[in-house]
Amino acid sequence: MFSGHIHRDLRINSYGSYLRHRFGCRVSKVNVDGGFTCPNRDGTKGTGGCIYCDNASFSPDGTTAGIPLERQMAEGMAWHRKRLGSEKFIIYFQKFTNTYAPVKKLRDLYTRALDHPDVVGISVGTRPDALGDDALALLTELARTHYVCVELGLQSMDDAILAWMNRGHGLADYLKTVERVADRGIDICTHLIYGFPGETRSSFLKTTNLISRLPIDSLKIHQLHAVRGTRLAELYERGQYLPIALEEYTTTVCDFLERIPAHVAIQRLYGSAPLDLLVAPAWGLKNNQMWYAIVKELVRRGTWQGCRITGDNLRVSNL
Ligand code: SF4
């Protein structure tokens, strides 16, 4: 018997269903570029960035920050309205570190996003070591009247792996930030990656214990993949990075989901990159095929998100 907010067909608590429950209509995230940079590239925390970070996206040609926020929003909302029939929107400040700026700039961007009548909230992607007290106070204030989600990139709970990827922060930074953000009316999303060299399935699955005991509202998971122009792509070309196989990823993610509490909404289950930029692994599956490869495996097993956790008896969703 399913437990939690589990979609009967998808076998997980999908973020789309979560948003539909929360707002009563179809809600889409619209990505915008607020013109931020990253402390792991400018020398404040580190240089060179994370090993998988797409350098091309840092070039002037690869940024849309020159386009006014309102125009980015209008174009994104029009696309989602037409393609998916979405009625409301969450503006997602995704590119780079979206709390890494003076709070005056943050207030200007966030409030301009929230001013649109069809915008129900914002989602702000950041590093665990880049959320200052003033930014947190601003997000807390905005969360009194709107949906506010802070997306924290943890990627791995193993400090040795974090050091390998030149992440520039450790697990302790993440734990401290989760504690600071908790109980402020702000949702917390955590980003994780599976497939680092030397990482084992059992070590990755230990992350489920961490997530289960923290006030995490949603998760994004994806495979480690190399895109052109990154140091990870260089390692791949030199034979120093061996990508994981699709079957290994799919089965591990299913093992992972079975151990994640049903109240945690799943925002993402795989990573995607434009085919002309993707170096490895090249699984040859389209985005929805990746998603359904995982769902099909859960169906084959007869399992679902949280099924290995006892005492997790939230309600069933049939959306
Ligand atoms: S924290 Fe994000 S933006 Fe900064 S280097 Fe790493 S992946 Fe790139």
Short mmCIF file of C-alpha atoms and ligand atoms in Angstrom, two decimals:
data_model
loop_
_atom_site.label_atom_id
_atom_site.label_comp_id
_atom_site.label_asym_id
_atom_site.label_seq_id
_atom_site.Cartn_x
_atom_site.Cartn_y
_atom_site.Cartn_z
CA MET A 1 0.00 0.00 0.00
CA PHE A 2 1.35 3.42 -0.96
CA SER A 3 2.07 5.90 1.78
CA GLY A 4 2.61 9.62 1.60
CA HIS A 5 1.88 12.01 -1.21
CA ILE A 6 2.81 9.36 -3.71
CA HIS A 7 1.57 9.60 -7.27
CA ARG A 8 -0.02 6.24 -8.05
CA ASP A 9 1.53 5.93 -11.50
CA LEU A 10 4.85 7.66 -10.90
CA ARG A 11 5.51 5.93 -7.55
CA ILE A 12 7.11 9.09 -6.19
CA ASN A 13 6.04 12.38 -4.67
CA SER A 14 6.65 14.45 -7.77
CA TYR A 15 7.24 18.16 -7.35
CA GLY A 16 4.60 18.85 -10.02
CA SER A 17 1.98 17.10 -7.89
CA TYR A 18 3.26 18.83 -4.77
CA LEU A 19 2.83 22.24 -6.39
CA ARG A 20 -0.61 21.34 -7.69
CA HIS A 21 -1.70 20.38 -4.18
CA ARG A 22 -0.21 23.51 -2.70
CA PHE A 23 -1.50 26.05 -5.24
CA GLY A 24 -4.53 24.29 -6.72
CA CYS A 25 -3.40 24.63 -10.34
CA ARG A 26 -0.55 23.77 -12.65
CA VAL A 27 2.58 25.66 -11.58
CA SER A 28 5.80 25.83 -13.58
CA LYS A 29 9.27 27.02 -12.69
CA VAL A 30 10.61 29.68 -14.99
CA ASN A 31 14.41 29.98 -15.11
CA VAL A 32 15.91 33.43 -15.12
CA ASP A 33 19.44 34.76 -15.09
CA GLY A 34 19.90 37.46 -12.47
CA GLY A 35 23.45 38.27 -13.54
CA PHE A 36 25.17 36.62 -10.57
CA THR A 37 28.62 35.14 -10.36
CA CYS A 38 30.03 32.50 -8.00
CA PRO A 39 32.41 32.73 -5.04
CA ASN A 40 33.97 29.44 -6.12
CA ARG A 41 35.19 31.11 -9.29
CA ASP A 42 36.08 34.65 -8.33
CA GLY A 43 38.60 33.64 -5.65
CA THR A 44 36.42 34.40 -2.61
CA LYS A 45 35.97 30.68 -1.87
CA GLY A 46 38.01 29.22 -4.67
CA THR A 47 39.01 29.49 -8.28
CA GLY A 48 38.22 27.36 -11.28
CA GLY A 49 34.79 26.38 -10.00
CA CYS A 50 33.43 22.89 -9.48
CA ILE A 51 35.00 20.32 -11.74
CA TYR A 52 31.76 19.77 -13.70
CA CYS A 53 30.77 23.43 -13.93
CA ASP A 54 30.10 24.52 -17.47
CA ASN A 55 32.73 27.15 -18.26
CA ALA A 56 30.98 28.15 -21.46
CA SER A 57 28.07 29.37 -19.41
CA PHE A 58 30.36 31.94 -17.80
CA SER A 59 31.21 33.63 -21.07
CA PRO A 60 29.28 36.77 -22.07
CA ASP A 61 27.77 34.90 -25.02
CA GLY A 62 26.38 32.22 -22.75
CA THR A 63 24.51 34.54 -20.44
CA THR A 64 21.08 36.06 -20.68
CA ALA A 65 21.65 38.45 -17.79
CA GLY A 66 21.62 41.39 -20.21
CA ILE A 67 17.95 40.72 -20.94
CA PRO A 68 15.66 42.53 -18.48
CA LEU A 69 14.22 40.23 -15.83
CA GLU A 70 10.64 41.05 -16.82
CA ARG A 71 11.31 40.02 -20.41
CA GLN A 72 12.96 36.76 -19.35
CA MET A 73 9.94 36.05 -17.15
CA ALA A 74 7.41 36.93 -19.85
CA GLU A 75 9.10 34.68 -22.41
CA GLY A 76 9.43 31.79 -19.95
CA MET A 77 5.86 32.08 -18.73
CA ALA A 78 4.50 32.24 -22.31
CA TRP A 79 6.45 29.07 -23.18
CA HIS A 80 5.11 27.15 -20.16
CA ARG A 81 1.57 28.42 -20.68
CA LYS A 82 1.55 27.25 -24.28
CA ARG A 83 3.44 24.02 -23.81
CA LEU A 84 2.02 22.80 -20.48
CA GLY A 85 -1.04 24.93 -19.81
CA SER A 86 0.55 26.32 -16.64
CA GLU A 87 -1.44 28.99 -14.83
CA LYS A 88 0.97 30.12 -12.11
CA PHE A 89 4.73 30.37 -11.91
CA ILE A 90 7.73 30.17 -9.63
CA ILE A 91 10.62 32.30 -10.80
CA TYR A 92 13.80 30.27 -10.49
CA PHE A 93 17.04 32.16 -10.02
CA GLN A 94 19.20 29.32 -11.23
CA LYS A 95 22.41 30.45 -12.81
CA PHE A 96 25.50 30.58 -10.58
CA THR A 97 25.08 31.63 -6.92
CA ASN A 98 21.87 33.60 -6.59
CA THR A 99 22.40 35.02 -3.10
CA TYR A 100 25.93 36.19 -3.85
CA ALA A 101 25.35 39.94 -4.23
CA PRO A 102 24.56 42.97 -2.04
CA VAL A 103 21.15 42.57 -0.45
CA LYS A 104 19.93 45.68 -2.29
CA LYS A 105 20.37 43.88 -5.60
CA LEU A 106 18.74 40.74 -4.19
CA ARG A 107 15.72 42.69 -2.96
CA ASP A 108 15.34 44.42 -6.31
CA LEU A 109 15.43 41.15 -8.29
CA TYR A 110 13.33 39.03 -5.96
CA THR A 111 10.59 41.65 -5.48
CA ARG A 112 10.40 42.41 -9.20
CA ALA A 113 9.85 38.70 -9.79
CA LEU A 114 7.16 38.51 -7.12
CA ASP A 115 5.38 41.62 -8.38
CA HIS A 116 3.88 39.71 -11.31
CA PRO A 117 0.29 38.67 -10.50
CA ASP A 118 0.80 35.13 -11.83
CA VAL A 119 3.96 34.53 -9.84
CA VAL A 120 3.36 32.59 -6.62
CA GLY A 121 6.95 32.47 -5.46
CA ILE A 122 10.66 32.30 -6.09
CA SER A 123 13.24 29.58 -5.95
CA VAL A 124 16.82 30.63 -5.29
CA GLY A 125 19.77 28.38 -6.10
CA THR A 126 22.81 28.89 -3.92
CA ARG A 127 25.82 27.34 -2.20
CA PRO A 128 25.66 26.39 1.48
CA ASP A 129 28.47 28.85 2.21
CA ALA A 130 26.98 31.80 0.36
CA LEU A 131 23.79 32.63 2.21
CA GLY A 132 24.52 35.69 4.33
CA ASP A 133 22.40 36.80 7.28
CA ASP A 134 21.02 39.79 5.35
CA ALA A 135 19.99 37.60 2.40
CA LEU A 136 18.40 35.11 4.78
CA ALA A 137 16.47 37.89 6.54
CA LEU A 138 15.21 39.12 3.15
CA LEU A 139 14.06 35.63 2.11
CA THR A 140 12.37 35.17 5.49
CA GLU A 141 10.48 38.44 4.99
CA LEU A 142 9.37 37.42 1.47
CA ALA A 143 8.32 33.97 2.68
CA ARG A 144 5.66 35.55 4.91
CA THR A 145 3.61 36.34 1.80
CA HIS A 146 4.96 34.08 -0.94
CA TYR A 147 6.40 30.65 -1.61
CA VAL A 148 10.16 30.88 -1.18
CA CYS A 149 12.47 27.93 -1.79
CA VAL A 150 16.21 27.90 -1.16
CA GLU A 151 18.00 25.34 -3.31
CA LEU A 152 21.21 24.26 -1.61
CA GLY A 153 23.82 22.45 -3.65
CA LEU A 154 25.27 19.75 -1.45
CA GLN A 155 26.12 17.30 -4.28
CA SER A 156 27.80 14.81 -1.93
CA MET A 157 27.91 14.32 1.83
CA ASP A 158 31.45 12.99 1.55
CA ASP A 159 34.01 15.73 2.21
CA ALA A 160 36.69 13.86 0.24
CA ILE A 161 34.43 13.81 -2.83
CA LEU A 162 33.58 17.49 -2.31
CA ALA A 163 37.31 18.26 -2.23
CA TRP A 164 37.86 16.16 -5.39
CA MET A 165 35.26 18.19 -7.29
CA ASN A 166 36.76 21.48 -6.02
CA ARG A 167 33.46 22.32 -4.42
CA GLY A 168 34.98 24.70 -1.89
CA HIS A 169 32.70 23.76 1.01
CA GLY A 170 32.13 20.76 3.23
CA LEU A 171 29.19 18.90 4.71
CA ALA A 172 29.44 21.03 7.86
CA ASP A 173 28.64 24.18 5.84
CA TYR A 174 25.53 22.53 4.46
CA LEU A 175 24.35 21.33 7.88
CA LYS A 176 24.86 24.76 9.41
CA THR A 177 22.92 26.46 6.61
CA VAL A 178 20.02 24.01 6.77
CA GLU A 179 19.78 24.76 10.48
CA ARG A 180 19.78 28.52 9.83
CA VAL A 181 17.10 28.31 7.10
CA ALA A 182 14.82 25.90 9.00
CA ASP A 183 11.65 27.15 10.73
CA ARG A 184 11.48 30.39 8.75
CA GLY A 185 8.67 29.42 6.38
CA ILE A 186 11.23 28.82 3.65
CA ASP A 187 11.23 25.53 1.72
CA ILE A 188 14.59 23.79 1.42
CA CYS A 189 15.59 21.84 -1.67
CA THR A 190 18.85 19.89 -1.74
CA HIS A 191 20.82 19.05 -4.88
CA LEU A 192 22.67 15.72 -5.05
CA ILE A 193 24.80 14.02 -7.67
CA TYR A 194 25.54 10.29 -8.03
CA GLY A 195 28.41 8.79 -9.97
CA PHE A 196 31.61 10.29 -8.59
CA PRO A 197 34.77 8.23 -9.10
CA GLY A 198 35.27 5.96 -6.12
CA GLU A 199 31.72 6.47 -4.88
CA THR A 200 29.81 3.29 -4.13
CA ARG A 201 26.12 2.63 -4.11
CA SER A 202 26.14 1.98 -0.37
CA SER A 203 28.01 5.20 0.37
CA PHE A 204 25.52 7.19 -1.73
CA LEU A 205 22.58 5.51 -0.01
CA LYS A 206 23.84 6.78 3.34
CA THR A 207 22.68 10.21 2.14
CA THR A 208 19.10 9.01 2.67
CA ASN A 209 19.73 8.89 6.43
CA LEU A 210 20.96 12.47 6.33
CA ILE A 211 18.01 13.74 4.27
CA SER A 212 15.51 11.86 6.42
CA ARG A 213 16.60 13.56 9.62
CA LEU A 214 16.77 17.09 8.19
CA PRO A 215 13.90 19.49 7.38
CA ILE A 216 14.28 19.02 3.62
CA ASP A 217 11.18 19.67 1.50
CA SER A 218 12.42 18.61 -1.92
CA LEU A 219 15.33 17.02 -3.75
CA LYS A 220 17.07 17.21 -7.08
CA ILE A 221 19.24 14.24 -8.06
CA HIS A 222 21.27 13.76 -11.18
CA GLN A 223 24.07 11.66 -12.59
CA LEU A 224 27.55 13.09 -12.77
CA HIS A 225 27.99 14.02 -16.39
CA ALA A 226 30.67 15.88 -18.27
CA VAL A 227 29.91 18.70 -20.65
CA ARG A 228 32.28 20.26 -23.11
CA GLY A 229 34.71 22.81 -21.75
CA THR A 230 34.77 21.46 -18.19
CA ARG A 231 37.69 19.97 -16.30
CA LEU A 232 35.62 16.83 -15.88
CA ALA A 233 35.45 16.52 -19.67
CA GLU A 234 39.24 16.81 -19.76
CA LEU A 235 39.53 13.99 -17.21
CA TYR A 236 37.19 11.88 -19.32
CA GLU A 237 39.24 12.46 -22.46
CA ARG A 238 42.36 11.41 -20.54
CA GLY A 239 40.61 8.27 -19.28
CA GLN A 240 40.67 9.50 -15.68
CA TYR A 241 36.90 9.67 -15.24
CA LEU A 242 34.73 6.68 -16.04
CA PRO A 243 31.01 7.56 -16.14
CA ILE A 244 28.53 5.22 -14.51
CA ALA A 245 26.25 3.06 -16.63
CA LEU A 246 22.56 3.81 -17.06
CA GLU A 247 21.51 0.61 -15.29
CA GLU A 248 23.71 1.40 -12.30
CA TYR A 249 22.25 4.90 -12.08
CA THR A 250 18.66 3.74 -12.46
CA THR A 251 18.84 0.98 -9.89
CA THR A 252 20.71 3.15 -7.38
CA VAL A 253 18.22 5.99 -7.71
CA CYS A 254 15.38 3.53 -7.12
CA ASP A 255 17.17 2.18 -4.01
CA PHE A 256 17.60 5.80 -2.93
CA LEU A 257 13.96 6.77 -3.49
CA GLU A 258 12.74 3.75 -1.54
CA ARG A 259 14.58 5.21 1.46
CA ILE A 260 13.47 8.83 1.10
CA PRO A 261 10.46 9.94 3.18
CA ALA A 262 7.29 10.34 1.14
CA HIS A 263 6.81 13.97 2.17
CA VAL A 264 10.00 14.99 0.33
CA ALA A 265 9.02 16.14 -3.17
CA ILE A 266 11.26 15.03 -6.03
CA GLN A 267 12.12 17.87 -8.36
CA ARG A 268 14.58 16.10 -10.62
CA LEU A 269 15.77 12.53 -11.21
CA TYR A 270 18.44 12.94 -13.88
CA GLY A 271 20.63 15.57 -15.46
CA SER A 272 20.36 16.70 -19.05
CA ALA A 273 22.61 18.72 -21.31
CA PRO A 274 22.31 19.80 -24.94
CA LEU A 275 23.57 16.97 -27.15
CA ASP A 276 26.21 19.18 -28.74
CA LEU A 277 27.65 19.94 -25.28
CA LEU A 278 27.32 16.54 -23.61
CA VAL A 279 30.55 14.55 -23.54
CA ALA A 280 29.69 11.62 -21.24
CA PRO A 281 27.83 9.54 -20.32
CA ALA A 282 25.84 9.41 -23.56
CA TRP A 283 22.88 7.23 -22.68
CA GLY A 284 20.87 8.30 -25.71
CA LEU A 285 17.65 8.80 -23.78
CA LYS A 286 15.42 11.83 -23.95
CA ASN A 287 14.47 13.57 -20.70
CA ASN A 288 11.10 11.90 -20.27
CA GLN A 289 12.62 8.52 -21.15
CA MET A 290 15.12 8.93 -18.29
CA TRP A 291 12.32 9.81 -15.90
CA TYR A 292 10.26 6.81 -16.99
CA ALA A 293 13.25 4.44 -16.88
CA ILE A 294 13.30 5.08 -13.13
CA VAL A 295 9.53 4.91 -12.75
CA LYS A 296 9.43 1.65 -14.73
CA GLU A 297 12.06 0.14 -12.46
CA LEU A 298 10.01 1.07 -9.37
CA VAL A 299 6.92 -0.48 -10.98
CA ARG A 300 8.90 -3.62 -11.90
CA ARG A 301 10.03 -3.93 -8.29
CA GLY A 302 6.58 -3.17 -6.93
CA THR A 303 8.08 -0.42 -4.74
CA TRP A 304 7.71 3.34 -4.30
CA GLN A 305 9.31 6.32 -2.60
CA GLY A 306 9.65 5.76 1.11
CA CYS A 307 8.47 2.14 1.03
CA ARG A 308 11.48 1.01 3.05
CA ILE A 309 10.72 3.50 5.81
CA THR A 310 8.30 2.32 8.43
CA GLY A 311 5.80 4.53 10.18
CA ASP A 312 5.60 6.92 7.25
CA ASN A 313 1.84 7.05 6.81
CA LEU A 314 0.99 10.27 5.06
CA ARG A 315 -1.86 10.49 2.59
CA VAL A 316 -2.14 9.05 -0.91
CA SER A 317 -2.33 11.29 -3.94
CA ASN A 318 -3.97 10.37 -7.20
CA LEU A 319 -3.21 13.56 -9.14
S1 SF4 B 1 28.97 26.46 -7.09
FE1 SF4 B 1 27.73 26.27 -8.95
S2 SF4 B 1 28.20 28.07 -10.21
FE2 SF4 B 1 29.81 27.88 -8.63
S3 SF4 B 1 31.46 26.75 -9.64
FE3 SF4 B 1 30.18 25.25 -8.57
S4 SF4 B 1 28.64 24.56 -10.08
FE4 SF4 B 1 29.61 26.44 -10.87
#
